[in-house]
XYZ file of C-alpha atoms in Angstrom:
677
model
C 20.661 -9.419 -27.084
C 22.513 -7.549 -24.340
C 19.543 -5.412 -23.324
C 17.246 -8.446 -23.225
C 19.581 -10.289 -20.925
C 19.750 -7.244 -18.627
C 15.957 -7.214 -18.285
C 15.766 -10.971 -17.788
C 18.425 -10.612 -15.083
C 16.414 -7.993 -13.155
C 14.087 -8.660 -10.228
C 11.856 -5.954 -8.747
C 10.715 -7.318 -5.419
C 9.214 -6.117 -2.183
C 9.650 -7.553 1.263
C 6.317 -7.396 3.026
C 5.008 -8.637 6.366
C 3.129 -7.954 9.562
C 4.877 -5.624 12.018
C 7.572 -7.488 14.019
C 7.781 -10.521 11.700
C 11.421 -9.572 11.069
C 11.024 -8.073 7.610
C 13.671 -5.352 7.982
C 16.090 -7.844 9.585
C 15.645 -10.102 6.534
C 16.410 -7.129 4.252
C 19.492 -6.215 6.286
C 20.813 -9.784 5.927
C 20.145 -9.732 2.186
C 22.203 -6.543 1.852
C 24.985 -8.045 3.936
C 25.237 -11.315 1.983
C 25.056 -9.523 -1.393
C 27.927 -7.281 -0.321
C 25.961 -4.011 -0.109
C 26.557 -3.495 3.615
C 29.846 -4.093 5.388
C 28.192 -4.733 8.719
C 24.725 -5.801 9.668
C 22.501 -3.247 11.364
C 19.939 -4.427 13.867
C 16.493 -2.868 14.118
C 16.516 -2.985 17.908
C 19.838 -1.102 18.027
C 18.372 1.558 15.729
C 21.073 0.831 13.159
C 19.201 -0.850 10.309
C 20.391 0.482 6.936
C 16.917 0.533 5.410
C 15.309 2.267 8.434
C 17.202 5.515 8.029
C 14.593 8.032 9.222
C 15.153 9.082 12.882
C 11.530 8.131 13.654
C 12.136 4.609 12.297
C 15.320 4.116 14.327
C 13.640 5.228 17.561
C 10.497 3.163 17.164
C 12.153 0.151 15.548
C 9.567 0.138 12.761
C 9.664 0.868 9.048
C 7.662 3.889 7.917
C 8.719 4.797 4.395
C 9.506 2.347 1.650
C 13.206 2.526 1.013
C 14.488 1.354 -2.361
C 17.807 -0.379 -2.749
C 19.644 -2.360 -5.405
C 21.890 -5.361 -4.837
C 23.358 -8.160 -6.959
C 23.187 -11.950 -6.571
C 24.319 -14.581 -9.071
C 24.836 -11.926 -11.761
C 21.260 -10.619 -11.334
C 20.177 -7.127 -10.244
C 17.656 -7.208 -7.420
C 15.760 -3.965 -6.716
C 14.281 -4.273 -3.236
C 11.559 -2.082 -1.829
C 11.367 -2.417 1.954
C 7.766 -1.699 2.949
C 6.158 -0.880 6.317
C 4.216 -3.519 8.223
C 2.245 -1.049 10.327
C -1.351 -0.606 9.221
C -1.198 3.222 9.426
C 1.224 3.109 6.503
C -0.845 0.777 4.311
C -0.591 3.270 1.442
C 3.204 2.816 1.387
C 2.684 -0.918 0.880
C -0.068 -0.348 -1.694
C 1.979 1.942 -3.908
C 5.028 -0.284 -3.650
C 3.046 -3.376 -4.688
C 1.750 -1.420 -7.674
C 5.281 -1.287 -9.145
C 6.660 -4.632 -7.983
C 6.958 -7.819 -10.021
C 7.290 -10.158 -7.045
C 7.217 -10.193 -3.245
C 8.853 -12.038 -0.379
C 6.274 -12.353 2.389
C 7.844 -12.843 5.808
C 5.871 -14.688 8.498
C 6.808 -15.198 12.127
C 7.013 -18.941 12.956
C 5.375 -18.203 16.329
C 2.794 -15.534 15.393
C 1.864 -17.224 12.100
C -0.479 -15.480 9.677
C -1.112 -12.209 11.502
C -3.767 -9.624 10.562
C -1.511 -7.225 8.692
C 0.208 -10.021 6.751
C -3.269 -11.000 5.537
C -3.996 -7.413 4.448
C -0.691 -7.209 2.583
C -1.225 -10.614 0.970
C -4.633 -9.563 -0.365
C -3.145 -6.276 -1.609
C -0.502 -8.305 -3.485
C -3.244 -10.521 -4.977
C -5.114 -7.378 -6.118
C -2.090 -6.384 -8.225
C -1.365 -9.991 -9.302
C 2.056 -10.087 -7.599
C 3.699 -13.568 -7.372
C 5.030 -14.426 -3.913
C 7.661 -16.463 -2.105
C 7.062 -16.990 1.636
C 9.787 -17.037 4.296
C 8.872 -18.363 7.733
C 11.236 -16.531 10.060
C 12.164 -16.956 13.759
C 12.362 -20.781 13.602
C 14.675 -20.599 16.658
C 11.993 -19.024 18.883
C 10.017 -20.910 21.525
C 6.680 -21.947 20.032
C 7.913 -21.952 16.418
C 5.568 -24.072 14.297
C 6.545 -24.307 10.612
C 3.798 -26.698 9.523
C 1.191 -24.847 11.603
C 1.916 -21.615 9.692
C 1.686 -23.427 6.338
C -1.661 -24.933 7.354
C -3.071 -21.482 8.225
C -1.737 -20.046 4.945
C -3.556 -22.812 3.077
C -6.834 -21.936 4.803
C -6.640 -18.168 4.382
C -5.091 -17.593 0.967
C -6.090 -18.479 -2.580
C -2.605 -19.671 -3.665
C -1.407 -23.069 -2.408
C 1.621 -22.898 -0.056
C 4.265 -25.461 -1.105
C 7.164 -26.176 1.263
C 10.386 -26.430 -0.762
C 12.362 -26.632 2.502
C 11.617 -27.975 5.944
C 13.386 -26.993 9.179
C 15.996 -29.312 10.706
C 14.839 -29.022 14.303
C 13.131 -25.987 15.806
C 13.331 -23.635 18.824
C 16.707 -24.178 20.579
C 17.441 -27.201 18.367
C 17.073 -25.327 15.061
C 20.218 -26.395 13.174
C 19.529 -25.568 9.545
C 17.132 -26.340 6.728
C 16.499 -29.368 4.553
C 16.311 -28.588 0.842
C 13.556 -30.835 -0.550
C 14.450 -30.198 -4.191
C 18.141 -31.165 -3.965
C 17.754 -33.578 -0.997
C 20.484 -31.835 1.045
C 20.714 -30.294 4.496
C 21.962 -26.668 4.517
C 23.954 -25.552 7.559
C 25.318 -22.074 8.297
C 28.678 -21.385 9.940
C 28.165 -19.142 13.008
C 31.820 -18.048 13.077
C 31.428 -16.268 9.682
C 28.039 -14.689 10.595
C 26.324 -17.170 8.279
C 28.443 -16.203 5.239
C 29.823 -19.758 4.889
C 27.295 -22.427 3.956
C 27.741 -26.152 3.791
C 25.415 -28.568 2.012
C 25.492 -31.951 3.713
C 23.838 -35.317 3.437
C 20.584 -35.485 5.342
C 20.936 -36.924 8.884
C 19.187 -40.263 9.424
C 16.566 -38.749 11.768
C 15.203 -36.493 8.979
C 15.328 -38.897 6.009
C 11.769 -40.245 6.367
C 10.268 -36.780 6.906
C 12.209 -35.399 3.929
C 10.959 -38.223 1.665
C 7.289 -37.755 2.601
C 7.460 -33.941 2.332
C 9.259 -34.142 -1.035
C 6.609 -36.515 -2.339
C 3.945 -34.091 -1.133
C 5.708 -31.175 -2.883
C 5.858 -33.008 -6.222
C 2.252 -34.208 -5.874
C 1.008 -30.621 -5.277
C 3.030 -29.353 -8.253
C 1.589 -32.125 -10.456
C -1.941 -31.044 -9.458
C -1.404 -27.484 -10.743
C 1.088 -28.037 -13.593
C 0.053 -30.148 -16.600
C 3.549 -30.860 -17.941
C 4.572 -32.373 -14.600
C 1.265 -34.223 -14.135
C 1.869 -36.645 -17.054
C 5.248 -37.777 -15.761
C 3.999 -38.004 -12.173
C 0.992 -40.169 -13.092
C 3.176 -42.496 -15.179
C 5.518 -42.822 -12.185
C 8.523 -41.543 -14.160
C 11.546 -39.963 -12.464
C 11.257 -36.160 -12.501
C 14.534 -34.276 -13.008
C 15.587 -31.425 -10.686
C 15.453 -28.900 -13.543
C 11.861 -29.935 -14.306
C 10.826 -29.451 -10.677
C 12.422 -25.987 -10.600
C 10.785 -24.991 -13.895
C 7.397 -26.176 -12.640
C 7.805 -24.178 -9.393
C 8.714 -21.075 -11.435
C 5.755 -21.459 -13.825
C 3.188 -22.046 -11.095
C 4.574 -19.283 -8.841
C 4.410 -16.706 -11.635
C 0.876 -17.799 -12.541
C -0.112 -17.310 -8.839
C -1.123 -20.973 -8.380
C 1.429 -21.714 -5.650
C 3.688 -19.938 -3.183
C 7.039 -21.640 -2.457
C 7.720 -21.637 1.301
C 11.206 -21.406 2.870
C 12.277 -21.047 6.476
C 15.072 -19.782 8.690
C 16.080 -17.435 11.505
C 17.253 -14.108 10.057
C 18.544 -12.766 13.365
C 20.754 -15.875 13.707
C 21.932 -15.450 10.060
C 20.289 -18.683 8.942
C 18.191 -19.147 5.806
C 18.854 -15.985 3.782
C 20.939 -17.224 0.824
C 18.261 -19.753 -0.251
C 15.737 -16.869 -0.198
C 17.997 -14.965 -2.619
C 18.190 -18.081 -4.810
C 14.390 -18.407 -4.703
C 13.972 -14.734 -5.750
C 16.066 -15.434 -8.842
C 14.756 -18.930 -9.568
C 11.033 -18.436 -8.958
C 10.059 -14.746 -9.031
C 9.463 -13.080 -12.408
C 11.721 -10.704 -14.299
C 9.993 -7.691 -15.919
C 9.788 -9.810 -19.108
C 7.753 -12.527 -17.388
C 4.920 -10.256 -16.269
C 2.034 -9.215 -18.523
C 2.678 -5.987 -20.471
C 1.533 -2.840 -18.674
C -1.798 -1.378 -19.865
C -2.737 2.266 -20.206
C -5.062 4.648 -22.018
C -3.915 6.827 -24.893
C -5.143 10.317 -23.811
C -5.713 11.361 -27.441
C -7.527 8.321 -28.881
C -8.958 7.221 -25.475
C -8.164 3.625 -26.531
C -6.319 1.057 -24.397
C -2.683 0.472 -25.356
C -0.065 -1.921 -24.019
C 3.660 -1.536 -23.526
C 5.917 -4.606 -23.553
C 8.809 -4.598 -21.072
C 11.521 -3.634 -23.552
C 13.974 -0.803 -24.229
C 12.750 -0.740 -27.841
C 9.184 0.260 -26.903
C 8.139 3.912 -26.323
C 8.719 5.212 -22.775
C 6.162 4.428 -20.024
C 7.098 5.101 -16.387
C 5.064 5.542 -13.200
C 5.912 7.945 -10.359
C 5.047 5.845 -7.307
C 6.652 7.831 -4.500
C 7.863 11.354 -3.792
C 10.300 12.286 -1.052
C 11.857 15.505 0.113
C 15.589 15.181 0.454
C 17.514 18.121 1.906
C 14.876 20.436 0.477
C 14.974 18.857 -2.995
C 12.212 16.782 -4.505
C 13.115 13.190 -5.238
C 10.675 11.230 -7.442
C 10.811 7.433 -7.557
C 9.930 6.005 -10.973
C 9.287 2.486 -12.177
C 10.183 2.298 -15.866
C 7.937 -0.217 -17.622
C 9.181 0.332 -21.171
C 11.641 2.453 -23.128
C 14.656 4.407 -21.890
C 15.436 7.741 -20.260
C 18.665 9.721 -19.998
C 19.911 12.631 -17.914
C 18.797 15.990 -19.435
C 15.986 14.275 -21.389
C 12.646 16.057 -21.627
C 9.863 13.677 -20.649
C 6.109 14.248 -20.768
C 3.771 13.972 -17.776
C 0.546 12.756 -19.428
C -1.604 13.301 -16.317
C -0.514 16.929 -15.755
C 0.016 17.510 -19.524
C 3.396 19.121 -18.813
C 6.963 18.567 -19.989
C 9.601 17.945 -17.316
C 13.380 17.780 -17.517
C 15.487 15.086 -15.848
C 18.249 16.892 -13.946
C 19.715 13.732 -12.409
C 19.104 9.995 -12.441
C 19.971 8.090 -9.279
C 20.144 4.445 -8.334
C 19.159 4.294 -4.683
C 20.654 2.261 -1.878
C 18.378 3.032 1.114
C 19.425 6.649 1.775
C 22.686 6.511 -0.193
C 22.754 6.995 -3.939
C 24.737 6.444 -7.089
C 24.463 8.740 -10.133
C 23.711 7.041 -13.454
C 23.347 8.409 -16.998
C 20.613 6.177 -18.398
C 17.830 3.973 -17.078
C 15.760 1.503 -19.049
C 12.784 -0.875 -18.933
C 12.569 -2.828 -15.670
C 14.531 -0.259 -13.618
C 13.385 1.501 -10.471
C 15.217 4.823 -10.172
C 15.011 8.161 -8.394
C 14.906 11.378 -10.435
C 15.770 14.932 -9.439
C 14.276 17.879 -11.310
C 10.594 16.887 -11.742
C 8.799 19.957 -10.368
C 5.056 19.413 -10.854
C 4.926 15.626 -10.418
C 2.732 13.954 -7.815
C 2.344 10.281 -6.856
C 0.629 8.235 -9.558
C 1.674 10.382 -12.543
C 2.685 8.686 -15.806
C 5.745 9.709 -17.834
C 6.041 9.035 -21.548
C 7.146 10.706 -24.783
C 4.793 13.415 -26.052
C 4.614 11.752 -29.476
C 3.613 8.387 -27.858
C 1.349 9.429 -24.975
C -0.063 6.910 -22.481
C -1.754 7.171 -19.074
C -1.160 4.213 -16.756
C -3.789 3.158 -14.233
C -3.857 5.493 -11.248
C -2.988 4.351 -7.726
C -6.040 4.283 -5.441
C -5.681 6.214 -2.196
C -7.543 5.751 1.066
C -9.732 8.353 2.720
C -8.391 9.582 6.103
C -10.407 8.633 9.199
C -8.795 10.694 11.945
C -7.909 14.359 12.257
C -6.037 16.581 14.688
C -5.770 20.346 15.127
C -2.286 21.852 15.081
C -1.202 25.450 15.404
C 2.194 27.116 15.078
C 3.762 28.301 18.355
C 5.204 31.535 16.897
C 4.660 33.633 13.728
C 8.029 32.351 12.428
C 6.776 28.771 12.895
C 3.578 29.668 10.995
C 5.578 30.481 7.862
C 7.566 27.236 8.178
C 4.376 25.232 8.830
C 2.754 26.124 5.497
C 5.882 25.211 3.517
C 6.488 22.013 5.515
C 2.909 20.742 5.144
C 2.965 21.403 1.379
C 6.075 19.233 1.113
C 4.651 16.464 3.324
C 1.408 16.353 1.283
C 3.444 15.845 -1.894
C 5.141 12.864 -0.265
C 2.106 11.337 1.397
C -1.192 11.208 -0.528
C -3.107 9.988 2.559
C -2.317 13.171 4.501
C -4.933 15.919 4.142
C -4.602 19.478 5.426
C -7.389 22.030 5.907
C -7.188 25.528 7.357
C -10.185 26.531 9.515
C -10.827 30.280 9.288
C -13.067 30.413 12.400
C -10.633 28.753 14.806
C -7.436 29.788 12.918
C -6.310 26.204 13.367
C -4.783 23.889 10.791
C -6.471 20.469 10.692
C -4.358 17.506 9.575
C -6.119 14.234 8.733
C -4.600 10.786 8.255
C -4.880 7.025 8.598
C -4.405 6.620 12.361
C -2.951 8.051 15.574
C 0.580 6.848 14.771
C 0.405 8.366 11.276
C -0.398 11.839 12.658
C 2.102 11.469 15.510
C 4.886 10.874 12.992
C 3.786 13.816 10.804
C 4.039 16.140 13.845
C 7.410 14.618 14.754
C 8.706 15.234 11.227
C 7.503 18.861 11.282
C 9.745 19.419 14.277
C 12.779 17.375 13.178
C 12.993 18.008 9.471
C 11.532 21.502 9.240
C 12.331 22.826 12.749
C 8.695 23.840 13.076
C 7.186 23.910 16.581
C 3.451 23.235 16.858
C 0.850 22.820 19.595
C -1.219 19.704 19.037
C -4.911 19.272 19.844
C -6.645 16.019 20.696
C -7.272 13.626 17.783
C -10.758 13.960 16.332
C -12.849 11.549 14.356
C -13.728 12.433 10.756
C -17.496 11.899 10.572
C -19.744 11.787 7.489
C -23.403 12.618 6.867
C -26.051 10.898 4.752
C -29.818 10.814 4.191
C -32.372 8.112 5.009
C -35.312 8.678 2.666
C -36.155 9.671 -0.899
C -37.247 13.279 -1.556
C -37.702 15.674 -4.462
C -36.825 19.379 -4.274
C -37.240 22.294 -6.653
C -35.372 25.583 -6.329
C -35.650 28.831 -8.307
C -32.994 31.502 -7.907
C -33.811 35.046 -9.062
C -31.681 37.954 -7.960
C -30.090 41.122 -9.280
C -26.356 40.954 -8.588
C -24.433 44.023 -9.691
C -26.297 45.366 -12.736
C -27.435 41.975 -14.015
C -30.412 39.791 -13.186
C -29.415 36.151 -12.514
C -31.864 33.281 -12.941
C -31.500 29.585 -12.284
C -34.093 26.807 -11.895
C -33.355 23.201 -10.867
C -35.479 20.233 -9.783
C -33.662 17.263 -8.253
C -34.555 14.019 -6.497
C -32.381 12.602 -3.690
C -32.218 8.968 -2.583
C -29.998 7.096 -0.103
C -27.556 4.518 -1.563
C -26.136 1.370 0.008
C -23.327 2.099 2.471
C -19.930 2.478 0.806
C -21.205 2.981 -2.759
C -20.334 6.700 -2.751
C -22.231 9.581 -4.338
C -23.690 9.562 -7.826
C -25.188 12.425 -9.837
C -27.342 11.402 -12.812
C -28.686 13.858 -15.373
C -32.184 12.671 -16.362
C -33.229 15.801 -18.270
C -33.870 15.717 -21.985
C -31.346 17.553 -24.114
C -32.252 21.085 -25.181
C -34.268 22.158 -22.114
C -31.341 24.381 -21.098
C -28.119 25.200 -23.000
C -25.447 22.484 -22.674
C -22.988 24.644 -20.703
C -25.350 24.759 -17.693
C -25.463 20.969 -17.106
C -21.883 20.925 -15.777
C -22.568 23.996 -13.604
C -25.581 22.328 -11.936
C -23.469 19.237 -11.166
C -20.673 21.437 -9.793
C -23.135 23.197 -7.463
C -24.358 19.835 -6.119
C -20.809 18.459 -5.696
C -19.691 21.550 -3.765
C -22.692 21.204 -1.433
C -21.808 17.560 -0.813
C -18.524 18.688 0.775
C -20.362 20.311 3.723
C -23.401 18.551 5.150
C -26.243 20.370 6.892
C -25.942 18.747 10.335
C -22.338 19.506 11.287
C -20.632 20.424 8.052
C -19.119 16.964 7.401
C -18.996 15.590 3.826
C -22.188 13.888 2.612
C -21.804 10.324 1.331
C -23.849 7.543 -0.310
C -26.471 9.769 -1.930
C -27.911 9.440 -5.430
C -28.970 12.751 -6.980
C -31.095 12.771 -10.138
C -31.378 16.081 -11.995
C -34.958 15.830 -13.266
C -36.047 19.302 -14.347
C -35.083 22.880 -15.154
C -36.143 25.862 -17.260
C -34.467 28.655 -19.194
C -35.056 32.419 -19.469
C -33.439 34.217 -22.353
C -31.151 37.048 -21.151
C -31.553 36.179 -17.431
C -30.318 32.580 -17.069
C -26.704 32.494 -15.850
C -24.135 29.946 -14.717
C -24.103 31.516 -11.255
C -27.904 31.302 -11.029
C -28.014 27.576 -11.858
C -25.089 26.798 -9.549
C -26.721 28.539 -6.561
C -30.131 26.967 -7.333
C -28.586 23.456 -7.521
C -26.587 23.966 -4.336
C -29.616 25.273 -2.405
C -31.887 22.507 -3.735
C -29.416 19.859 -2.544
C -29.078 21.368 0.950
C -32.833 21.863 1.381
C -33.433 18.358 0.007
C -31.033 16.839 2.562
C -32.939 18.678 5.302
C -36.164 16.961 4.295
C -34.586 13.526 3.785
C -33.924 12.703 7.478
C -30.176 13.445 7.553
C -28.023 11.399 9.965
C -24.420 11.437 11.127
C -22.175 8.480 10.259
C -19.064 7.494 12.164
C -16.055 5.449 11.028
C -16.085 1.851 12.264
C -12.731 0.070 12.442
C -12.018 -3.628 12.009
C -9.816 -4.376 15.022
C -7.701 -7.508 15.186
C -6.270 -8.409 18.599
C -3.835 -11.223 19.369
C -3.739 -11.901 23.107
C -2.531 -14.683 25.426
C -5.607 -16.827 26.052
C -5.704 -16.115 29.809
C -6.562 -12.446 29.115
C -9.216 -13.188 26.488
C -12.182 -12.528 28.824
C -10.797 -9.127 29.886
C -10.082 -8.085 26.290
C -13.573 -9.081 25.074
C -15.159 -7.297 28.074
C -13.219 -4.146 27.215
C -14.284 -4.296 23.540
C -17.947 -4.656 24.609
C -17.548 -1.639 26.916
C -16.355 0.341 23.878
C -19.601 -0.592 22.035
C -17.671 -2.993 19.808
C -19.181 -6.022 18.065
C -17.166 -9.243 18.254
C -16.916 -10.767 14.747
C -15.021 -13.898 15.658
C -12.602 -15.548 18.112
C -9.951 -18.033 16.967
C -7.818 -19.993 19.352
C -4.226 -20.572 18.195
C -2.682 -22.668 20.946
C -1.632 -20.376 23.785
C -2.905 -17.222 22.075
C -6.319 -16.141 20.840
C -7.202 -13.885 17.940
C -10.209 -11.631 18.417
C -11.761 -9.781 15.484
C -14.179 -6.971 16.306
C -15.796 -3.919 14.750
C -15.408 -0.889 17.008
C -16.269 2.804 16.526
C -13.041 4.762 15.951
C -13.871 7.296 18.693
C -13.723 4.473 21.251
C -10.237 3.407 20.092
C -8.228 6.478 21.141
C -5.539 5.452 23.619
C -6.484 1.777 23.187
C -2.881 0.597 22.824
C -2.071 1.805 26.371
C -5.214 0.218 27.853
C -4.590 -3.078 26.066
C -0.977 -3.218 27.248
C -1.895 -2.561 30.864
C -4.685 -5.189 30.891
C -2.510 -7.927 29.314
C 0.883 -7.250 30.971
C 2.068 -5.804 27.666
C 1.677 -9.158 25.869
C -1.235 -8.453 23.495
C -0.897 -6.708 20.142
C -3.567 -5.228 17.915
C -3.990 -3.678 14.504
C -6.944 -1.846 13.055
C -8.035 -0.865 9.591
C -10.986 1.206 8.421
C -14.039 -0.978 7.780
C -17.075 1.189 7.040
C -19.152 4.188 8.060
C -22.259 3.545 10.145
C -24.970 5.459 11.980
C -23.931 7.172 15.182
């Protein structure tokens, strides 16, 4: 039973939020109250434990997901601190892939901000149960019930307040626990370490009663076992309420909502209790699914040490020149010096060291088992998204989806010595960050780096200098365009040539048609079997795919095209793989030429929150950038503007927006679609 109790006493959670909601501050407090940190670091002082990269400390934002382990009420909590900035969406995405639960932090003033919506929907995509924490209740304009109302409108799960604030803004004194009917107050002289649970003051009794009734009523609507008792008017015990909250949270029907002020050390211990009481252990989540690479059939792995090993590499980091791989173990066990099998790369790897991580500090361990998140040294060929298992029980877990970069920048080394460092450094950064792409342009002798946004590339360049001592000159950011076609055409191509001593022949007939935007490319073989030998079908497809990488207008990748291979012929002794490949490639290029090719540019969904008095200026500026306003929502003194804007018009926008709104507006943008130039 011991191993079972260890798994049931484990929580793998992420703390996610919009930038500036106070997510890292919440994490810092959690580490302090669970005894992991001896003093609390503040983000604005550049001392936060979880933000250990120099770039994070300077900018006061979280860039990489740091993993840490702490203990509360005899439970192990593995916390992954994730970035809130949209340029680092992939960090959030791959963290959510391996989490069992999430604490979503909202700002009581800002409410449901654009990036918190993105993160919430990402969590829903992976079926991650959530607990919400409304932070900054002590700030002017804090509106607890307003935030809950917006959550109810925008999200599928029902927000259920299990606490309400006792006062707000300057009068924020503590929180009222609706389940236990007590007021919780924190002692400022012990930095919030000492808590007292008191009777509820007279002024809050009526509000507590109506909110508690509302909580139980909502639970009864989504939980059958509670509904019977509620309808019969029977008294519902505390344990039954807690069990109902746990059941409905794990089944994604509700999200329990708590509140506090992390910077003032108020509200954190109840969040820790909620993580343990309401978020799932690895045993409570559905078993992980994967494909057996030999039988090609779906298999499942229960979260247990007794099952065969299944682990996912969800993050790679370079640490003092050594490669550190973060693994989530779904089932089975692993030990130091074990040989494990990478089913994606089909290679065996040896575990040199197993580490339990605490932000950037670490503790060596000998074994790790189901439910653990650990770092491993010694895995040489691993990349993000690889599955580890035993060779005799192979499984491939679902891959992590990555985003296509939308912005690129030319960089070149300042000296020949820097050139050598640059190649090594970029190889290491690509291993860490799957959204970073690097291409070397022979003609200009420049290296082109592509990523998710200006900030993303800025930080890559900064890391080249700091971590690898590599000095580079940086060009202006450039937009990554695409090409497509606008009409249906058919093209036939015959290739006949003597190369070397041998005559090469290839003959291909294809039809090209535009597809709906965003559907991607598709190649369909419509030829009857036996017209040409089987080995040439793959070669024809390869020739077409290679041509798709460089369009005919400006050499950008071609997208949203359907290619049907409709005809071919064969000549004994002359037909060759090279002949068919060249014929297919030429037919595709010539076909694109006839099919009215056009350039496509990336369009971004931009979300701006601005004080209402500047709304006219902001909208005017968006129109001047050829943007299309999608909607304007008024939220009291601020307005939210959603617009679609071409990426090329967004360079330097943060500076322009700050200067036109006295530095009071914020914006975030995320790739929306490609559209005609």
